[in-house]
Amino acid sequence: MDLDKVLYGGDYNPEQWLDRPDILEEDIAMMQEAHINTVTLGVFSWSTLEPEEGKYNFGWLDTIMDRLDQAGISVILATPSGARPQWMAEKYPEVLRVNERRERAHYGYRHNHCYTSPIYRQKVRAINMELAKRYGKRKQVILWHISNEYGGECHCPLCQEAFRNWVKDKYKTVEALNQAWSTTFWSHTYQSFDQVESPSPLGETMLHGLNLDWKRFVSEQTGDFIAEEIKAIRDAGSDIPTTINMMHDFYGLNYHQLAKLIDVVSWDTYPTWHKEPEILTATDNGFWHDFMRSLKNQPYLMMESCPSSTNWQSVSKLKRPGMLDAQSMQAIAHGSDSVLYFQIRQSRGASEKFHGAVIDHYGGRDTRVFKEVTKVGEELGAIRELVGSTTHADVAVIYDIENRWAMEDAQGPRNKGLHYVEAVQKSYYAFRKLGLNVDVINMDHAFKGYKILAAPMAYMFREGFAERVRDFVAQGGIFITTYHSGIVDATDRCYLGATPAGLTDLLGLRQTEIDGLYDGETNQLVPEDRSIFANQISYESKYLCQLIDVTSARVLMTYGTDFYQGQPAVTFQPYGMGYGYYIGADVEQSCYDDLYKRIVELSRVCKPFNYIPEGVEVTTRSKEGCDYVILQNFSAMNQHVELGEGELLLGSRSGKISPYETIILRRDKK
Amino acid sequence: MDLDKVLYGGDYNPEQWLDRPDILEEDIAMMQEAHINTVTLGVFSWSTLEPEEGKYNFGWLDTIMDRLDQAGISVILATPSGARPQWMAEKYPEVLRVNERRERAHYGYRHNHCYTSPIYRQKVRAINMELAKRYGKRKQVILWHISNEYGGECHCPLCQEAFRNWVKDKYKTVEALNQAWSTTFWSHTYQSFDQVESPSPLGETMLHGLNLDWKRFVSEQTGDFIAEEIKAIRDAGSDIPTTINMMHDFYGLNYHQLAKLIDVVSWDTYPTWHKEPEILTATDNGFWHDFMRSLKNQPYLMMESCPSSTNWQSVSKLKRPGMLDAQSMQAIAHGSDSVLYFQIRQSRGASEKFHGAVIDHYGGRDTRVFKEVTKVGEELGAIRELVGSTTHADVAVIYDIENRWAMEDAQGPRNKGLHYVEAVQKSYYAFRKLGLNVDVINMDHAFKGYKILAAPMAYMFREGFAERVRDFVAQGGIFITTYHSGIVDATDRCYLGATPAGLTDLLGLRQTEIDGLYDGETNQLVPEDRSIFANQISYESKYLCQLIDVTSARVLMTYGTDFYQGQPAVTFQPYGMGYGYYIGADVEQSCYDDLYKRIVELSRVCKPFNYIPEGVEVTTRSKEGCDYVILQNFSAMNQHVELGEGELLLGSRSGKISPYETIILRRDKK
Amino acid sequence: MDLDKVLYGGDYNPEQWLDRPDILEEDIAMMQEAHINTVTLGVFSWSTLEPEEGKYNFGWLDTIMDRLDQAGISVILATPSGARPQWMAEKYPEVLRVNERRERAHYGYRHNHCYTSPIYRQKVRAINMELAKRYGKRKQVILWHISNEYGGECHCPLCQEAFRNWVKDKYKTVEALNQAWSTTFWSHTYQSFDQVESPSPLGETMLHGLNLDWKRFVSEQTGDFIAEEIKAIRDAGSDIPTTINMMHDFYGLNYHQLAKLIDVVSWDTYPTWHKEPEILTATDNGFWHDFMRSLKNQPYLMMESCPSSTNWQSVSKLKRPGMLDAQSMQAIAHGSDSVLYFQIRQSRGASEKFHGAVIDHYGGRDTRVFKEVTKVGEELGAIRELVGSTTHADVAVIYDIENRWAMEDAQGPRNKGLHYVEAVQKSYYAFRKLGLNVDVINMDHAFKGYKILAAPMAYMFREGFAERVRDFVAQGGIFITTYHSGIVDATDRCYLGATPAGLTDLLGLRQTEIDGLYDGETNQLVPEDRSIFANQISYESKYLCQLIDVTSARVLMTYGTDFYQGQPAVTFQPYGMGYGYYIGADVEQSCYDDLYKRIVELSRVCKPFNYIPEGVEVTTRSKEGCDYVILQNFSAMNQHVELGEGELLLGSRSGKISPYETIILRRDKK
Ligand SMILES: [Zn+2]
Ligand SMILES: [Zn+2]
Ligand SMILES: [Zn+2]
C-alpha cells in the first residue's frame, strides 16, 4: 500500500440506516468534522447485497460510495463472507458448520460456515466477483478487507474428507502416520486412512499428534478459503491490495501462514484499559502490535479499536480522558499506518447495540467521545510523515503458535496452567523497558540480523531449529532459552536422549526433571554473584522449576529451597562468537529485567535513552535518514525524559510527559 | 373467594399411602390436633387417577375426601397436569418437551411437557373434566389448583410452528420483523416468516429481539394452556375459583399476564432463613409477597411453605424455634389469607423424601415441628378476622419482567451482573423501613392513587410509559428513576436522541455515558448539602455509574472519584405539581434510606409510626372501619415500639417484641 | 498366589518399540540392574496382537517373553480388552459405548466399550483364549491381569435390555418395583417393565431407587463381563491366578462384589505427595491399601504406582528424595506383596508421554529416579521374608459403597457436600494414630473377631445389619456410629419410626432433626467431663449436627451453640456385654482422637507401642510365630520410638527414624 495519510475512520454500516437518509447525511458531515478519511464498508452486508439468490442490490452501496467520494473519504471494502444470508443456509444446509460433537449448526450468529463446502466457496466467489467488478478499480477503494475475523472450525463430512486427504498427503503411509502420532499407545493404531477423524469429545481428544495436525489442517483450510476469496477478486480484475483482520492472542489460526496470502496485515484490538495498571495493558497490547508488525516486517493497520467501551467484555469500562489518544498513538508507534474504529455509528438493535462508536444513539457532537475522536483526527493529520516508516529491531522473542498448540495440549507437567504467553511477554517486557524495539517472531523466521534472540518455553523444536540456533550463536548471536524447551519434534514426539535437543552442547547442560508448583507455591532463584543482579538477594519463581545437569555452563543463579536447593537454575556459556543463556524457572519479571539488562549491556545493542522511567513506553520508527522516537506515558504520574537532540512532532520539548501523553521526536540517523 | 377462616394446612398425598390405611387415619387425627383445616389434593396424582389411558380410578380419592369432610377439612383440588403418566409419554412422544438443543426429552422428572401439543391438551382436558364433574360442585372443595408451578419451554416442531404464527400475527410483514429485531446487523435478515426459529445455542442467541419475543411467546403459550385447563373445568360445570401456584423470583413467565387468567393468586415460598441476617431474608420474602399481592390488588394465598427445612437447597438448615411462626405471620401481614405447607406427610422415597413436613418419617406428635405447627394453627384461629382484609399502599416500586428479560439479555454495560432485582429491592426496602406498605407493580399498572413511584433501572420504556409518568408527576406524583433507564423500546431497539427517552424534560437532564465497575471497585456519592442526608460525608456506589448532562435539575449529590469526580450523580426537579428524582449510580442501601426518608417527609405520605427499630417489619391490612397494624421482629434482639392506641390481637401491649415475635394491633380508621 | 519374592517391576510396553530392538535390549539390562523381577505385559496391546480381525501376531510377544525369561523376569499377562482395535469399532459399532445422553461414542480413548455387547464379549473371548492357549501354562507367567481399570457405563439399547431384565429378576412384579422406587411421587408409576430406562439428564435422574439400582446393575454387568473374560482363560486350559487392577476412591463399582470373581486383589495408587502434609496423604493412601487388603483378607498387590510424577494430575510435582522408598514400603506395610510401577519405559508420544517411568526419554542410568528405583529393589530383596505374611486387625471401620451411592445421590440434608469419605477416614485415622491395624470393610462383612466396629454415616441399613450389630455388641463388641445413620433401607426408602432403625435401644436414643451448616459455619462439642477428654474445653464441628432424643444413653458431650446448645451430641451406653457409642456431629479429628483413645483404653485391644509420635505410621504384618512391626516416618522431622525387643530387618536399632524412613522389626509372637 502506498499511503499519503494515516488512515483514520472505521467500520461503517449504512445498510442499517437505509430508511434514514437524513442520518446518512449527518454521518458524513460528522465524519468530516472529526477528520475521518477512511471507512470500512460491506462487513456483514451480504443479505443486503444479495437479498435473494443471484439477485444483487448494489444501488445503495453505489450511492453511499459516491457520497463518501465527494467527501474525500477512502473506502476499505469488505467481502461479505463473514455472515451468510438466511436463504443460503435454508437452501444449502452444507454451508452450516458442524461442531466437534458432530451437530450441524442451525442458522444464526456469524462466522459459522464450513470452509470446505464447495457451495459456500462458489457463492462467495460469485459475490466477491460482483463486488470486484463493480468497485475493484475505483480509486477511492484502497484495500480489500477479506471477510471478517476468520476463525473456528467445522467437523462436517466434507471437512473430514478434506482432513483425511490432508493427512494422507502428509504421511503417505499408514505406518508413518501411526509412528508420528504414537498410536500404539492405548491401541489406537490406524489400519487405514479412512479411519482418521477429527478430534471429538465423543471420540478421541487424547492423541496429541492428531489434535496438532487437526489444528494445522484447520488453519491451512482457512488459508485455502482465503486464497479462493482473493482469487475471485483478482479474477474479476481488481488489483487493489488485500488484508484480513486478525485478532488479539488468537489461538485458532497460524497467522504466520495466513499472512503470506495477503498484502497487508491488519488487526482488531480491544485492550481492557483501567483494569490493571495501564503499563501492563499497554505492554500486552504492544506485544500484539509487534507480533502483527513482525508478520510481514512492514507497516500494518489497526483495523478495529473502540472509541469508547465495548459491550461484550465482562464490564464495560469507560476510557478515561486521553486514553483514546494514547491507544491510537500506541498503534502508530508500533508501526501501524492507521487508526480505525469499530464503529462509526452505533447500531440501534441486536447484539452490539451498546458497543462504543464515534456517533452514538444520542447522535450529537457534544459528546466526550466525539470530541476526543476529533482531537485524535487532528493530531494524526499533523504526523502524517510517519506513514510508511518502518521498524528495526535488534532483538526478537519467539512466540510460536505450533509450539503453543502442542505444549498446551500435552498432559504434564502442569495441566493447571503453563503460562506460555506470560513467559514470552516477560522476555518481551524486559527488552521493552530498555526502550528497545522487539520483533515477535515464530521459530521459522530468519534469525540473521538479530543480536539477541529469546525463545522462552520452546517446547517444540521443529526440524532444523536447533541447527539454525547454533549457526546464529556461532556467528555472534546471543540466544536465551528456558525450562521445558527442546522436548518434542514437530509431531509432538519426545526427543530421546538429552534435551534441549540439539542445544545441550551450546548451553552446556541437559534438562533432567521438571517440578510443578501448586498455585501459591514458590521457590527462589539466588544469584551466585549479587553484584551483577542489582544486589538482589533472590527472586521468586512459580509454576515450574526445571532441574538441570550442568556440564560446562557457568551458573548464574541457583534454587533457594526444596530438595534442589543450591542446584543450578540460570546459566550461560560462550559458544562460537556468541552466548547461550538458560533460565530454569518461571521467575518474576524483575529477574528478567535485571538479567536482560546485563545481557544487553554486554551486547552490541544500542538503547535510545540511557534512562527510561517506569511506565513509559519508547518505540522507534525509521525512514530514510531519520528515526521517529515515540514516548508514551502509561503511568499515573507525570514523567520526564532527557530527549536529547531531534525535532519535536508532538508533545513538549522539555521532555515532561503527562499520563496518557505522547511525545514524537524526529532524529537524524547517525 | 369468600373465606371464613385462614386456610391452614398444605399439600397432602394420600396416594402414596394407599396400602397403609392406618397411616391415613393417623394423618387426619394429627391434622385435627394441629388445627389444620385445608389440604391440597391431587398434585401429581395422574398416574393414580388414570393408571391406563381412559380408565379412571377415583375410588381412593372419594374415600379420602369423605374422611376429610367428616373431619371438617376443606380441599384445594389440583389438576394433575404437572406430571403426566408414563403410558402417555410412551404412546404419544409429542407430549414430551424438546430442549433448546432440539433434543426430545425422555420420560422423567415433572413439568416436562409441551404446552402446544394438541394431544397433551386433549388428555389434560379429559382428566380435568372428569375431576370437575365428580368434585367440581362439592362444597368442601374451595379452590382449583391448576397444575403445579408452571414453567419451562419447549422447542418442538409444534411449538416452532406456533411461535412462527405468533410472530406473524405480531409483525404482519417480514420488513416490520426485520426492523423490529434489527436483523441487518450480522446479515441476519429474514426473507420469510418460515425462517423464524426459537433461540438455540446451536443457532442464534444473540438476536435480542428474537430472544425477547420468544420469552413473550413462551409466557403467552403457557397462559393459553392454563386457559384451556380452566375452560375444561368450567365446561364441566364447576364454578369454583381457580389459582395457579407461582414462584419466588421466577424469571421464565410474565406473571402479570397469567394473573389475569385466574381468580386468586397463590405462590410458594422457601426463604433461606438463618443464612443472612433475618431482616434481609424477610425483606426479600416480603417483596415477593407484595409482588404477588399487587398482581390482583386483593388477598392472595401462600400455597406452599416449609414447616421445617427443605431438602433441595444447598444446605438444609433447620428453622430456629419461632421462625415458623414468624414466616407464617409474615404471609398474613402482607395480605395472604392462608398458611399452607408443602407437605402434610413426608414421602418415604424419591427425590423429596427429606423435604420437611408436618408429619415426618418418625411419625410422632412429640416432634418440635409438630408442636410449632400446632401453635401456629392456634394463633391463626385467633386472628381469623383478618381474613379478607386488603392492603393499601401510597407508594409503589416497579419491577417489570419484560424490562428484566431485555436488560439482562442485552450485552453491556456490565455483562458480569447488572443486579436489577437488587436495585429494585433497595427502593422497596427504603420505603419499608419507614413502615410503609409498598405495591410492587409492572410498568403497565395504573399509577393513579400512588403518591410516590420508584422505577429503578427502567431500561425499557414501552409505548406510552413516559407519557403516563409525565401525567402522574404533572398531577402531583413523585417519580424516582435511576441509571440505565429509558434506553430501549418494547423490541429492545435503542431510542435515538436524549434519554431517559421522553423524560429528559421532566428530570432536567440527559444520560450520557455509563461506566462499568469491576467487582470490588467502588465510587462515592457525595451530598451537596450534608444536612439533608443525615450528615453523611459520602455513600459507596458500585457496579454502574451513569454520567449525566444536567440541563435544569438541581444536583443533590456528585461523584467522589474517577475522571467524573464532582459531576452530578443524584438530582431532582419540580415538574407540574410533582417532582422527578434521578439516581445515577448503584449506591448503598443507606443512601436510598436517607434519600427516600427525605422524599417521604416532603410528600403527603403518612407513616404508621414515627420510629421503627432496625429489623422490625411493619405492615398494615385494612377492613371497613379499621386497620390491622402488624409488627414483626426479624432482628436478633428484643425491640420496642410505641404502639399508641388500638386493640391488641396478638403480642404484648407494652410494645416489647422478642425475636421472631409478631404483634397485631387493630386500629380504628381515622 | 504362592510367591517367593516381592514382585518388583511394572507395566512394560515393548510393542511401542518394536522398531528399536536396541532399546528393548537396553530395557532388560536396566531392569536387571534395578533388581526388577516382574513386568506386566499386554495392557493395550490388542491392535498389535490382532492387527486384523482374526489374524493374530504373537511373534513379538514370544520373543520378548523369552528374553525376559532368560533374564529371570516374571510376567503378569494382561488381557487386552481395556482398549479395542479400530477395525472392531469400524465393523461393529455396537461395541462402542453410549453415554447417558444416548450418544454413541466415536472410536477413541480407552475403556470405552459396551460390557453387554455380544460381539465385544465374543471378540474378547477369542483373544483371551488365544493368549491363554499360547502363554497360559508358561511358568514365567504368574498372574492374569484381566483387562485394565474397569469402569464406566453404557446406555445402549443392549444395556437397556439387560437392565430391564435385571430389574425384572429383582422385583418380579411392577407393583413391587413401584413400591421399592416410590414412583407414586411425581406420578412416575411404571405400568410395565418395558418402560424402565437407565437414568439420563434427558429423562429421569431424580428417582433415587432407579439411580441406585442402575449403579448396582452397572457393577454387576461389569462383573459378568469379568467372569466371562476369566472363563475364556480357564476354558483354554490356563490355571494361573487372576486379578483386576482396582483404583483409589473409585465410585463407579462395588469392589466387594468384584473381588469375589478374582484370585488376588490388586490396585493402582497415585498419591499426590507433597501437596498436603505427608502424613495426611499417607493416611488416605493407607486407608485405601487397607480397603484393598480387607476385600479378601489376604495379601494383595500394588499393581501400579509412579516412580516419579504422573502427567495427568493438575500439577506434576516431583517426588522428593526418599519419597519413592516410603511409598513402596507403605504398600508392603499394609499387606502388599508387590511394588509395581506404571511404567518401565516412558512412551515417546500420545497422552501419557510425560508420565513418570523407571526409564525416561533421556534413557540413562544416571537419573535420580533410576537410582532410587534401584535402591528400593535392593531393599525389597532384603525383606523378602515378609512375602505371604498376613494382617490381623482388632478394629474395623465400615466404608460401604452402596451406602455412599444412596446417601450422596439423595437430596438433603446437605447437597453441598456430605463428606462421607472424610467422616470414615476420621475414625480410621483415630485408630491408626494408636498404631492399630484397621480393616476397612463393608456392611456385609462378618463382624466376629473384631473388638471395635465403627460405622460412620451409615445412612443405609440393609436387611439384617441392625440385628448383626446387636449380636456383635451383645457379645462384647464396641459399636460406634454417627449422625445420619440408619435412615433408609436397601432401596433408599426411609424407615418409618425411630432411627437409627433397629438400634435405638442399643444406643439409648433416637435421631430427631439434622441441621445443615453452611461452609465456614461451625458449632462446638463440649465434653461433660473434661478430664476424660484431654482437658479440652470444646471441639469444633461443621457440615452437619444431628439432634437426638436421649432415652437412656449417657451423654458425653453437648452442643456449644445455636438453639440446640446444651443438647446431647455424643453418647454411649452399655448393651449386653458391649457398648454402643453415638457421635452426633461432623467434629474435628482431635475429638475423634481423644474419644477413640479412651474407647480403646477401656477395651481389650492391644497397642503395639505406648507412644507413637505424630506423623509416624505403625503397621503390623504377621506370620506363624512372628509379627513384623513396620514404622514409617511421614513427618518432616526425625522421630524416635522405643522399639523394645525384636530383630531389625530395616532401619536403625536406636528407634531413630528420619523423614520418609522405614523401620521393620520382627517380633516373636507372645
Ligand atoms: Zn465443513
Ligand atoms: Zn412443544
Ligand atoms: Zn451397551
PDB file of C-alpha atoms in Angstrom, chain A residues 58-183:
ATOM      1  CA  PHE A  58     -25.822  -2.574  -5.240  1.00  0.00           C
ATOM      2  CA  GLY A  59     -27.706   0.684  -5.625  1.00  0.00           C
ATOM      3  CA  TRP A  60     -27.473   1.729  -2.008  1.00  0.00           C
ATOM      4  CA  LEU A  61     -23.755   0.997  -1.973  1.00  0.00           C
ATOM      5  CA  ASP A  62     -23.164   2.967  -5.169  1.00  0.00           C
ATOM      6  CA  THR A  63     -24.898   5.936  -3.602  1.00  0.00           C
ATOM      7  CA  ILE A  64     -23.052   5.832  -0.329  1.00  0.00           C
ATOM      8  CA  MET A  65     -19.701   5.368  -2.033  1.00  0.00           C
ATOM      9  CA  ASP A  66     -20.343   8.324  -4.271  1.00  0.00           C
ATOM     10  CA  ARG A  67     -21.238  10.467  -1.294  1.00  0.00           C
ATOM     11  CA  LEU A  68     -18.113   9.346   0.551  1.00  0.00           C
ATOM     12  CA  ASP A  69     -16.042  10.082  -2.508  1.00  0.00           C
ATOM     13  CA  GLN A  70     -17.380  13.571  -2.673  1.00  0.00           C
ATOM     14  CA  ALA A  71     -16.450  13.973   0.955  1.00  0.00           C
ATOM     15  CA  GLY A  72     -12.922  12.758   0.270  1.00  0.00           C
ATOM     16  CA  ILE A  73     -13.296   9.628   2.303  1.00  0.00           C
ATOM     17  CA  SER A  74     -11.486   6.484   1.206  1.00  0.00           C
ATOM     18  CA  VAL A  75     -13.069   3.076   1.392  1.00  0.00           C
ATOM     19  CA  ILE A  76     -11.830  -0.272   2.610  1.00  0.00           C
ATOM     20  CA  LEU A  77     -14.234  -2.712   1.045  1.00  0.00           C
ATOM     21  CA  ALA A  78     -15.096  -5.976   2.729  1.00  0.00           C
ATOM     22  CA  THR A  79     -16.121  -9.217   1.156  1.00  0.00           C
ATOM     23  CA  PRO A  80     -19.284 -10.274   2.924  1.00  0.00           C
ATOM     24  CA  SER A  81     -18.417 -13.896   3.728  1.00  0.00           C
ATOM     25  CA  GLY A  82     -18.280 -13.309   7.495  1.00  0.00           C
ATOM     26  CA  ALA A  83     -22.010 -13.922   7.728  1.00  0.00           C
ATOM     27  CA  ARG A  84     -24.124 -15.601   5.104  1.00  0.00           C
ATOM     28  CA  PRO A  85     -27.732 -14.779   4.272  1.00  0.00           C
ATOM     29  CA  GLN A  86     -30.503 -16.859   5.682  1.00  0.00           C
ATOM     30  CA  TRP A  87     -31.741 -18.076   2.305  1.00  0.00           C
ATOM     31  CA  MET A  88     -28.409 -19.771   1.731  1.00  0.00           C
ATOM     32  CA  ALA A  89     -28.497 -21.758   4.952  1.00  0.00           C
ATOM     33  CA  GLU A  90     -32.051 -22.730   4.196  1.00  0.00           C
ATOM     34  CA  LYS A  91     -31.387 -23.923   0.683  1.00  0.00           C
ATOM     35  CA  TYR A  92     -27.898 -25.368   1.208  1.00  0.00           C
ATOM     36  CA  PRO A  93     -27.511 -26.728   4.740  1.00  0.00           C
ATOM     37  CA  GLU A  94     -23.991 -27.878   3.898  1.00  0.00           C
ATOM     38  CA  VAL A  95     -22.770 -24.296   4.322  1.00  0.00           C
ATOM     39  CA  LEU A  96     -23.527 -24.539   8.047  1.00  0.00           C
ATOM     40  CA  ARG A  97     -20.788 -25.624  10.369  1.00  0.00           C
ATOM     41  CA  VAL A  98     -20.753 -28.923  12.264  1.00  0.00           C
ATOM     42  CA  ASN A  99     -19.321 -28.802  15.753  1.00  0.00           C
ATOM     43  CA  GLU A 100     -16.968 -31.258  17.426  1.00  0.00           C
ATOM     44  CA  ARG A 101     -19.933 -33.218  18.767  1.00  0.00           C
ATOM     45  CA  ARG A 102     -20.966 -33.571  15.121  1.00  0.00           C
ATOM     46  CA  GLU A 103     -24.033 -31.375  15.478  1.00  0.00           C
ATOM     47  CA  ARG A 104     -24.907 -29.294  12.435  1.00  0.00           C
ATOM     48  CA  ALA A 105     -25.464 -25.677  13.427  1.00  0.00           C
ATOM     49  CA  HIS A 106     -28.788 -24.051  12.796  1.00  0.00           C
ATOM     50  CA  TYR A 107     -28.780 -20.675  11.117  1.00  0.00           C
ATOM     51  CA  GLY A 108     -27.573 -17.911  13.396  1.00  0.00           C
ATOM     52  CA  TYR A 109     -24.633 -15.900  14.679  1.00  0.00           C
ATOM     53  CA  ARG A 110     -21.849 -15.009  12.263  1.00  0.00           C
ATOM     54  CA  HIS A 111     -18.617 -16.816  11.324  1.00  0.00           C
ATOM     55  CA  ASN A 112     -20.489 -20.033  11.194  1.00  0.00           C
ATOM     56  CA  HIS A 113     -19.864 -21.579   7.843  1.00  0.00           C
ATOM     57  CA  CYS A 114     -17.912 -24.551   6.582  1.00  0.00           C
ATOM     58  CA  TYR A 115     -14.668 -23.506   4.921  1.00  0.00           C
ATOM     59  CA  THR A 116     -14.686 -26.648   2.812  1.00  0.00           C
ATOM     60  CA  SER A 117     -18.207 -26.569   1.385  1.00  0.00           C
ATOM     61  CA  PRO A 118     -17.997 -26.226  -2.431  1.00  0.00           C
ATOM     62  CA  ILE A 119     -21.315 -24.427  -2.456  1.00  0.00           C
ATOM     63  CA  TYR A 120     -20.206 -21.873   0.085  1.00  0.00           C
ATOM     64  CA  ARG A 121     -16.999 -21.281  -1.810  1.00  0.00           C
ATOM     65  CA  GLN A 122     -18.919 -20.898  -5.030  1.00  0.00           C
ATOM     66  CA  LYS A 123     -21.365 -18.420  -3.507  1.00  0.00           C
ATOM     67  CA  VAL A 124     -18.542 -16.418  -2.012  1.00  0.00           C
ATOM     68  CA  ARG A 125     -16.698 -16.402  -5.308  1.00  0.00           C
ATOM     69  CA  ALA A 126     -19.752 -15.109  -7.106  1.00  0.00           C
ATOM     70  CA  ILE A 127     -20.430 -12.199  -4.743  1.00  0.00           C
ATOM     71  CA  ASN A 128     -16.736 -11.337  -4.498  1.00  0.00           C
ATOM     72  CA  MET A 129     -16.503 -11.176  -8.261  1.00  0.00           C
ATOM     73  CA  GLU A 130     -19.556  -8.976  -8.461  1.00  0.00           C
ATOM     74  CA  LEU A 131     -18.081  -6.612  -5.910  1.00  0.00           C
ATOM     75  CA  ALA A 132     -14.684  -6.623  -7.560  1.00  0.00           C
ATOM     76  CA  LYS A 133     -16.120  -5.984 -10.985  1.00  0.00           C
ATOM     77  CA  ARG A 134     -18.215  -3.105  -9.742  1.00  0.00           C
ATOM     78  CA  TYR A 135     -15.830  -1.439  -7.290  1.00  0.00           C
ATOM     79  CA  GLY A 136     -12.482  -3.126  -7.830  1.00  0.00           C
ATOM     80  CA  LYS A 137     -10.906  -0.420  -9.908  1.00  0.00           C
ATOM     81  CA  ARG A 138     -12.361   2.558  -8.119  1.00  0.00           C
ATOM     82  CA  LYS A 139      -9.620   4.824  -6.909  1.00  0.00           C
ATOM     83  CA  GLN A 140     -11.458   5.523  -3.690  1.00  0.00           C
ATOM     84  CA  VAL A 141     -11.189   1.863  -2.718  1.00  0.00           C
ATOM     85  CA  ILE A 142      -7.771   1.434  -1.176  1.00  0.00           C
ATOM     86  CA  LEU A 143      -7.963  -2.057   0.302  1.00  0.00           C
ATOM     87  CA  TRP A 144      -9.896  -5.299   0.194  1.00  0.00           C
ATOM     88  CA  HIS A 145     -10.947  -6.460   3.644  1.00  0.00           C
ATOM     89  CA  ILE A 146     -11.367 -10.172   3.086  1.00  0.00           C
ATOM     90  CA  SER A 147     -14.249 -11.491   5.149  1.00  0.00           C
ATOM     91  CA  ASN A 148     -14.055 -10.704   8.879  1.00  0.00           C
ATOM     92  CA  GLU A 149     -12.097 -12.112  11.795  1.00  0.00           C
ATOM     93  CA  TYR A 150     -11.587 -15.605  10.422  1.00  0.00           C
ATOM     94  CA  GLY A 151     -11.821 -18.334  12.999  1.00  0.00           C
ATOM     95  CA  GLY A 152     -13.491 -21.518  14.101  1.00  0.00           C
ATOM     96  CA  GLU A 153     -13.583 -24.996  12.722  1.00  0.00           C
ATOM     97  CA  CYS A 154     -16.011 -27.362  11.080  1.00  0.00           C
ATOM     98  CA  HIS A 155     -16.287 -31.122  11.547  1.00  0.00           C
ATOM     99  CA  CYS A 156     -18.724 -31.870   8.739  1.00  0.00           C
ATOM    100  CA  PRO A 157     -18.281 -34.851   6.426  1.00  0.00           C
ATOM    101  CA  LEU A 158     -16.774 -32.587   3.775  1.00  0.00           C
ATOM    102  CA  CYS A 159     -14.187 -31.335   6.231  1.00  0.00           C
ATOM    103  CA  GLN A 160     -13.478 -34.876   7.442  1.00  0.00           C
ATOM    104  CA  GLU A 161     -12.829 -35.906   3.882  1.00  0.00           C
ATOM    105  CA  ALA A 162     -10.538 -32.931   3.342  1.00  0.00           C
ATOM    106  CA  PHE A 163      -8.728 -33.696   6.567  1.00  0.00           C
ATOM    107  CA  ARG A 164      -8.192 -37.320   5.580  1.00  0.00           C
ATOM    108  CA  ASN A 165      -6.684 -36.209   2.308  1.00  0.00           C
ATOM    109  CA  TRP A 166      -4.508 -33.713   4.108  1.00  0.00           C
ATOM    110  CA  VAL A 167      -3.243 -36.423   6.466  1.00  0.00           C
ATOM    111  CA  LYS A 168      -2.644 -38.814   3.604  1.00  0.00           C
ATOM    112  CA  ASP A 169      -0.711 -36.186   1.671  1.00  0.00           C
ATOM    113  CA  LYS A 170       1.432 -35.510   4.677  1.00  0.00           C
ATOM    114  CA  TYR A 171       2.245 -39.033   5.838  1.00  0.00           C
ATOM    115  CA  LYS A 172       1.849 -41.095   2.664  1.00  0.00           C
ATOM    116  CA  THR A 173       1.673 -44.449   4.551  1.00  0.00           C
ATOM    117  CA  VAL A 174      -0.445 -45.565   7.464  1.00  0.00           C
ATOM    118  CA  GLU A 175       2.716 -46.844   9.126  1.00  0.00           C
ATOM    119  CA  ALA A 176       4.246 -43.385   9.053  1.00  0.00           C
ATOM    120  CA  LEU A 177       1.033 -41.954  10.455  1.00  0.00           C
ATOM    121  CA  ASN A 178       0.941 -44.467  13.313  1.00  0.00           C
ATOM    122  CA  GLN A 179       4.566 -43.727  14.067  1.00  0.00           C
ATOM    123  CA  ALA A 180       4.087 -39.947  14.042  1.00  0.00           C
ATOM    124  CA  TRP A 181       1.003 -39.987  16.223  1.00  0.00           C
ATOM    125  CA  SER A 182       2.303 -42.750  18.544  1.00  0.00           C
ATOM    126  CA  THR A 183      -0.948 -44.621  18.105  1.00  0.00           C
TER     127      THR A 183
END
